[in-house]
Amino acid sequence: MQGSSIHQEDVDVLIAGGGVAGTAAAAALSQLGLRILIIEPDPAQGRRLAGELIHPPGIEDLCRLGLLDDRAMPGSPVKGFAIFPADRSSVILCYGERPGIRSLGRAIEHRILKHHLLETVQRFPGVTAHIGARIARIEGNREGPFTAVVHCNGAEIRIRPGLMLGADGPMSRVRKMIGISHETRRYSGMVGVEVEDTHLPNNGYGHIFLTSAGVAYAYAIGNGRARIMFEVLKGADSKESIKTHLELFPTALRHDIERVLAKSKPLAAANFCIVPNTSIQGNAALVGDARGCCHPLTASGITAAVKDALILRDALAETDFNIAAALRRYARRCGRLELTRRTLAEELREAFLAQTPEALLLRECIFSYWRTSAKARVRSMALLSTVDTSIFSLATQYGTVALQAFSLLPLWFLERSVADWHRGVIKLIHKSLAFQYAAIRQWLH
Ligand SMILES: Cc1cc2nc3c(=O)[nH]c(=O)nc-3n(C[C@H](O)[C@H](O)[C@H](O)COP(=O)(O)OP(=O)(O)OC[C@H]3O[C@@H](n4cnc5c(N)ncnc54)[C@H](O)[C@@H]3O)c2cc1C
């Protein structure tokens, strides 16, 4: 950089990214008495859609970290989900049906959430943030220790921390700079607008509408406003997609949305599944979406990012700050959580959107499972909200859901084809067994 001065800043932990993952990690590690520096290039980040709905465990963890406060929390409470399939009546999944955990999640407009977290964390002992700065390069061999070159106010700062965290989101540059490769799958796009929250049909719930155009969401975000998001599948026209989504919306809400769309351009985002080949390298670790992300159908990205921070804090404390041992522990525990979260999101997405016989059958099985049993709803909500992160639980529930197919046989006999039912059942049983195998393999590992 021309005309720049070069400083060396000594910190224990350097965090690239001041989003949910970066601020949660800073708050958690500050509890261990470490000196932490956050590098955040764009605190406003208001041009894209991102996560807003936080499950009760995420809210609980953010409160425990001191980043949210029950007495003055931004946003709007969320009781659970109202799910509207195109061809059946809606189903309500409620957090409160499970005793012993916080019964409300929260939806907070993303910019407000990010601003709140970044402001709050800078008051924590040992935490400093360079806002408007970015990690430009990382030096060092693959085994570390890494030196970060940060561009800040026209100056170049070199920082060699004990621990470096890549919390710079799904497209993480830090991940690339420290030599971690990844697999990417782009599912679809997402467009969204804000409207008044008065015509949301189920007050206090996150609404999920399922049509052939993909998934659409509607939820209150506080101050009388609601976020509406529409999925736009690969190759689809966004105007046509929105039209298809809106067919399932109640009339008054649809009119509100159409009025806003006529006046303003919607925000956009892309839905990716990103699976890095590892979450640690040398003295660096990835947290939040940089460590991996999946389709936002389960709305679990923020909750999982906060869990990463807590897992990392605990691993450091348990290993007496032996970075290598702590990072290995972190990678193992996060890997378990992520496998369950990603598998659940992928299976639900396939069941809700694909048109294969097994997806249609699975979709019927899932709704029948939820409609007929309160216990089933509680178990599903535990997995969705990351209260339960066990791949064994997911495998068991998948098997139980698949068994619903037998009670649906008479219906399929009347309305569809028995041959499709047969094909579907075989595929579901096969997949159930594959999950059990994955669960056992993970347990052995
Ligand atoms: C359309 C959509 C809807 C979603 N809905 C939900 C939902 O309802 N609930 C939910 O829990 N999750 C949801 N998610 C997922 C959620 O947004 C993410 O899981 C969450 O924001 C991850 O936080 P993060 O801090 O890891 O990443 P980000 O929020 O992406 O933050 C990364 C930060 O790194 C900074 N950065 C970038 N480059 C650099 C650099 N070179 N140096 C330093 N810093 C850098 C960025 O400015 C940014 O502040 C959704 C995602 C999408 C796309």
Coordinates of C-alpha atoms in Angstrom, one line a residue, residues 16 80 99-100 145 173 176 209 215 218 256 285 361 383 392 420 438 440:
A16 CA -12.1 -11.4 10.8
G80 CA -42.7 -21.1 16.4
P99 CA -41.1 -28.0 28.5
G100 CA -37.8 -26.9 30.1
P145 CA 1.3 -19.3 12.9
R173 CA -11.7 -15.0 2.1
K176 CA -9.2 -19.4 1.1
F209 CA -45.2 -21.1 2.5
V215 CA -40.0 -21.6 0.0
A218 CA -43.1 -14.0 6.4
D256 CA -49.5 -5.1 1.0
A285 CA -10.4 -21.7 13.0
L361 CA -44.4 -39.5 -0.2
L383 CA -34.0 -30.7 15.8
F392 CA -28.9 -40.4 15.7
D420 CA -45.2 -44.7 -6.9
A438 CA -23.8 -42.1 8.9
I440 CA -22.9 -45.0 13.5

